[in-house]
Each structure stands twice: as structure tokens, then as C-alpha cells.
CSV table of C-alpha atoms in Angstrom, one decimal:
chain,number,residue,atom,x,y,z
A,3,UNK,CA,0.0,0.0,0.0
A,4,UNK,CA,2.7,2.5,0.9
A,5,UNK,CA,4.6,3.9,-2.1
A,6,UNK,CA,8.1,3.3,-0.8
A,7,UNK,CA,9.6,4.8,-4.0
A,8,UNK,CA,7.8,8.1,-3.4
A,9,UNK,CA,9.2,8.1,0.2
A,10,UNK,CA,12.7,7.3,-1.1
A,11,UNK,CA,12.4,10.2,-3.6
A,12,UNK,CA,11.8,12.8,-0.9
A,13,UNK,CA,14.5,15.3,-0.2
A,14,UNK,CA,16.3,15.6,3.2
A,15,UNK,CA,16.2,18.9,4.9
A,16,UNK,CA,19.1,19.6,7.3
A,17,UNK,CA,17.9,22.9,8.8
A,18,UNK,CA,16.7,23.6,11.5
A,19,UNK,CA,17.0,19.8,12.0
A,20,UNK,CA,17.1,16.7,9.9
A,21,UNK,CA,13.7,15.8,8.4
A,22,UNK,CA,12.0,14.8,5.2
A,23,UNK,CA,8.6,15.6,3.7
A,24,UNK,CA,7.1,12.9,1.4
A,25,UNK,CA,4.2,13.4,-1.0
A,26,UNK,CA,1.9,10.8,-2.7
A,27,UNK,CA,3.1,8.1,-0.3
A,28,UNK,CA,-0.5,7.0,-0.4
A,29,UNK,CA,-3.2,7.8,-2.9
A,30,UNK,CA,-6.4,9.6,-1.9
A,31,UNK,CA,-8.3,6.4,-2.7
A,32,UNK,CA,-6.1,4.4,-0.4
A,33,UNK,CA,-6.5,6.9,2.4
A,34,UNK,CA,-10.3,6.8,2.0
A,35,UNK,CA,-10.2,3.0,2.3
A,36,UNK,CA,-8.0,3.3,5.4
A,37,UNK,CA,-10.4,5.8,7.0
A,38,UNK,CA,-13.3,3.4,6.2
A,39,UNK,CA,-11.5,0.6,8.1
A,40,UNK,CA,-10.1,2.8,10.9
A,41,UNK,CA,-10.4,1.7,14.5
A,42,UNK,CA,-13.4,3.1,16.3
A,43,UNK,CA,-11.6,5.9,18.2
A,44,UNK,CA,-13.8,8.2,20.2
A,45,UNK,CA,-11.3,10.1,22.2
A,46,UNK,CA,-8.6,12.7,21.4
A,47,UNK,CA,-4.9,12.0,21.3
A,48,UNK,CA,-2.7,9.2,20.1
A,49,UNK,CA,-3.7,5.6,21.1
A,50,UNK,CA,-1.3,2.7,21.0
A,51,UNK,CA,-1.9,0.3,18.1
A,52,UNK,CA,-1.6,-2.6,20.6
A,53,UNK,CA,-4.9,-1.4,22.2
A,54,UNK,CA,-6.8,-1.1,18.9
A,55,UNK,CA,-8.5,-3.5,16.4
A,56,UNK,CA,-6.8,-3.7,13.0
A,57,UNK,CA,-8.7,-4.8,9.9
A,58,UNK,CA,-9.0,-4.2,6.2
A,59,UNK,CA,-7.1,-1.4,4.6
A,60,UNK,CA,-6.0,0.0,8.0
A,61,UNK,CA,-4.3,-3.4,8.8
A,62,UNK,CA,-2.6,-3.3,5.4
A,63,UNK,CA,-1.1,0.2,6.2
A,64,UNK,CA,0.1,-1.1,9.6
A,65,UNK,CA,1.8,-4.1,7.9
A,66,UNK,CA,3.6,-1.8,5.5
A,67,UNK,CA,4.8,0.4,8.3
A,68,UNK,CA,6.3,-2.7,9.9
A,69,UNK,CA,8.2,-3.8,6.8
A,70,UNK,CA,12.0,-3.5,6.8
A,71,UNK,CA,11.9,-1.1,3.8
A,72,UNK,CA,10.6,1.7,6.0
A,73,UNK,CA,13.5,1.4,8.5
A,74,UNK,CA,16.0,1.2,5.6
A,75,UNK,CA,14.7,4.2,3.8
A,76,UNK,CA,14.4,6.4,6.9
A,77,UNK,CA,17.9,5.3,7.9
A,78,UNK,CA,19.3,6.3,4.5
A,79,UNK,CA,17.4,9.6,4.4
A,80,UNK,CA,18.2,10.7,7.9
A,81,UNK,CA,21.6,9.2,8.5
A,82,UNK,CA,20.5,6.7,11.1
A,83,UNK,CA,20.6,3.0,11.8
A,84,UNK,CA,17.0,2.0,12.5
A,85,UNK,CA,17.2,-1.6,11.3
A,86,UNK,CA,16.1,-3.9,14.2
A,87,UNK,CA,15.3,-1.0,16.4
A,88,UNK,CA,12.0,-1.4,18.4
A,89,UNK,CA,9.1,0.3,16.8
A,90,UNK,CA,5.9,1.8,18.3
A,91,UNK,CA,2.8,2.7,16.2
A,92,UNK,CA,0.2,5.1,17.6
A,93,UNK,CA,-3.0,6.2,16.0
A,94,UNK,CA,-5.0,9.4,16.1
A,95,UNK,CA,-8.5,10.3,14.7
A,96,UNK,CA,-9.5,13.3,16.9
A,97,UNK,CA,-7.7,16.5,17.9
A,98,UNK,CA,-8.7,19.0,20.6
A,99,UNK,CA,-7.6,22.6,21.1
A,100,UNK,CA,-4.3,22.5,23.0
A,101,UNK,CA,-2.9,19.5,21.1
A,102,UNK,CA,0.2,20.2,19.0
A,103,UNK,CA,1.9,22.7,21.3
A,104,UNK,CA,5.6,23.3,20.6
A,105,UNK,CA,7.6,20.4,21.9
A,106,UNK,CA,10.6,18.2,21.3
A,107,UNK,CA,10.6,14.4,21.6
A,108,UNK,CA,12.2,12.6,24.4
A,109,UNK,CA,15.8,11.2,24.0
A,110,UNK,CA,14.3,7.6,24.0
A,111,UNK,CA,13.0,8.4,20.5
A,112,UNK,CA,15.4,8.1,17.6
A,113,UNK,CA,13.1,9.0,14.7
A,114,UNK,CA,9.4,9.6,14.2
A,115,UNK,CA,7.3,9.5,11.0
A,116,UNK,CA,3.8,10.8,10.6
A,117,UNK,CA,1.6,9.7,7.7
A,118,UNK,CA,-1.5,11.7,7.1
A,119,UNK,CA,-4.9,10.4,5.8
A,120,UNK,CA,-7.2,13.4,5.5
A,121,UNK,CA,-9.1,13.9,2.3
A,122,UNK,CA,-8.9,17.7,2.2
A,123,UNK,CA,-7.5,20.4,4.5
A,124,UNK,CA,-7.5,24.1,5.1
A,125,UNK,CA,-4.1,24.9,6.7
A,126,UNK,CA,-5.5,28.3,7.8
A,127,UNK,CA,-7.8,26.4,10.2
A,128,UNK,CA,-4.8,24.9,12.0
A,129,UNK,CA,-3.5,21.3,12.4
A,130,UNK,CA,-0.6,21.5,9.8
A,131,UNK,CA,2.6,20.4,11.4
A,132,UNK,CA,5.6,22.8,11.4
A,133,UNK,CA,9.3,22.3,11.5
A,134,UNK,CA,10.2,25.1,13.9
A,135,UNK,CA,13.3,27.2,14.2
A,136,UNK,CA,13.1,27.4,18.0
A,137,UNK,CA,11.0,26.5,21.0
A,138,UNK,CA,9.1,29.7,21.6
A,139,UNK,CA,7.3,30.8,18.5
A,140,UNK,CA,4.9,28.7,16.5
A,141,UNK,CA,5.0,31.2,13.6
A,142,UNK,CA,8.8,31.0,13.3
A,143,UNK,CA,9.0,27.9,11.2
A,144,UNK,CA,11.1,26.5,8.3
A,145,UNK,CA,8.3,24.5,6.7
A,146,UNK,CA,4.7,23.6,7.2
A,147,UNK,CA,3.2,20.3,6.1
A,148,UNK,CA,-0.5,19.9,5.5
A,149,UNK,CA,-2.0,16.7,6.9
A,150,UNK,CA,-3.4,15.7,3.5
A,151,UNK,CA,-3.7,12.1,2.4
A,152,UNK,CA,-0.3,10.7,1.3
A,153,UNK,CA,1.8,13.4,3.0
A,154,UNK,CA,4.6,12.3,5.3
A,155,UNK,CA,6.7,14.2,7.8
A,156,UNK,CA,9.6,12.3,9.3
A,157,UNK,CA,12.4,13.6,11.4
A,158,UNK,CA,15.5,12.7,13.4
A,159,UNK,CA,15.2,13.5,17.1
A,160,UNK,CA,17.8,16.0,18.2
A,161,UNK,CA,18.2,18.7,20.8
A,162,UNK,CA,16.6,21.2,18.4
A,163,UNK,CA,14.0,19.2,16.6
A,164,UNK,CA,11.2,21.5,17.8
A,165,UNK,CA,7.9,21.0,16.1
A,166,UNK,CA,4.1,21.5,16.6
A,167,UNK,CA,1.0,22.7,14.9
A,168,UNK,CA,-1.5,25.5,15.3
A,169,UNK,CA,-4.5,24.6,17.4
A,170,UNK,CA,-7.2,22.5,15.7
A,171,UNK,CA,-10.3,20.7,17.0
A,172,UNK,CA,-12.0,17.9,15.0
A,173,UNK,CA,-11.1,14.9,12.9
A,174,UNK,CA,-7.4,14.7,12.0
A,175,UNK,CA,-6.4,11.3,10.8
A,176,UNK,CA,-2.7,10.4,11.3
A,177,UNK,CA,-0.7,7.3,12.1
A,178,UNK,CA,2.6,7.8,13.9
A,179,UNK,CA,5.6,5.4,13.7
A,180,UNK,CA,8.4,5.9,16.2
A,181,UNK,CA,11.7,4.0,16.4
A,182,UNK,CA,13.0,3.8,20.0
A,183,UNK,CA,16.4,3.2,21.6
A,184,UNK,CA,15.5,0.0,23.4
A,185,UNK,CA,12.8,-2.6,24.0
A,186,UNK,CA,12.7,-1.3,27.6
A,187,UNK,CA,11.7,2.1,26.4
A,188,UNK,CA,9.1,0.6,24.1
A,189,UNK,CA,7.5,-1.4,26.9
A,190,UNK,CA,7.5,1.7,29.2
A,191,UNK,CA,5.8,3.9,26.6
A,192,UNK,CA,3.2,1.2,25.7
A,193,UNK,CA,2.4,0.8,29.4
A,194,UNK,CA,2.1,4.5,29.9
A,195,UNK,CA,-0.1,5.0,26.8
A,196,UNK,CA,-2.4,2.2,27.9
A,197,UNK,CA,-2.8,3.8,31.4
A,198,UNK,CA,-3.5,7.2,29.9
A,199,UNK,CA,-6.1,5.7,27.6
A,200,UNK,CA,-7.9,4.0,30.5
A,201,UNK,CA,-7.8,7.1,32.6
A,202,UNK,CA,-9.3,9.3,29.9
A,203,UNK,CA,-12.1,6.7,29.5
A,204,UNK,CA,-12.8,6.7,33.2
A,205,UNK,CA,-12.8,10.5,33.4
A,206,UNK,CA,-14.8,10.9,30.2
A,207,UNK,CA,-12.2,13.1,28.7
A,208,UNK,CA,-12.4,13.5,24.9
């Protein structure tokens, strides 16, 4: 399902940090099929794949994300060695105001890739991820990537890999793949994600 050639053809940006932007990695038709078969997510935020049901086109996407080609391509494009590194997949359908604030990933994350699945988008409404020049101004950015179907944003975690998106509330389909430093970190993050999911459900937080 994933067009690995399109991902391989993307150019690597080196400022303000190492990242790539891919286009046409999925077709609009494929993204529509994935949304049709998406897990029934009724709360905001990213949910661990391990806590969700996978079927149909969505399952096909997940299987592609777990193929060795992905780790090989991202390693080549970003100057990393991701082969055999533990991998965590998290899934989002809904965003709330307050999501996407400026942040940098923890040192346990080596590389993160976001693949977007939305049929259309108005960037002026928010929700388009930005590669930021610093940690204080959302409008000081090097590049903005619309969350349209088939777009990919992947980056190497570093001390200055600041990113975020302007506030948005509503449906925002995206699947996130993260390569981690160790199995221990993967287990810890999966456990924490499961706890946060259960807590939100108990408190009725959306």
C-alpha cells in the first residue's frame, strides 16, 4: 500500500534539523479505504496500536509500516541506523484545542514518522505540522506540512527538533511510527499509553 519509491524520492532537509517531507506516499483512494476501516476511536490523542483493532485497509497500512523497507529508507534519508530498532505505532483520529503545542521528543525516540490520511484540509484552520526554528514561536518555522492524504513528515530526534502545529479541533487522521532506543523504552511507553487511555475513559475526557 505504501509507495516506498515516493518516500525514497523525498529530499532531506538539514535545517533547522534533519527531516523529510514525502508526498503521494498514499493515494487519496487508499487513504479513503484506510479511514473506512479505521479503529473506532472516540477520544482525542494518540492511542497505542496494541490497544486497537486492526482490519482491512488499515491493517494493510500497519503491515507496510512494519516492513524492513521503512526502516531502511528512513535510515538512509536521515543518517540513522533504524534496522532492528524497536518500533511503536500510535493512531489518532480526533484532535482538541491544546494539542500540537511546541515540543521536542524525548531522548528515547530516535526517529518519528507521521503519515496523514485526510481527504482535504485548510491549513488556515490549524493542524498543519511545522518544523520550527526554535522553542518559543509557532510562527517561526522553516516549513509547514499539510495533513493531506499521502503526505509524510519524518524527522531525526535531536536537541533542536522542535515541532508542533497551530491549534485545531476535530477529525485529523494520522498514524505515527516511532523508532526507539531499546525494548525497555518501548515497553514503558506502551504501558504509559495504555494507562493514559484507560484514565481518559474513566474520566470521560475527549
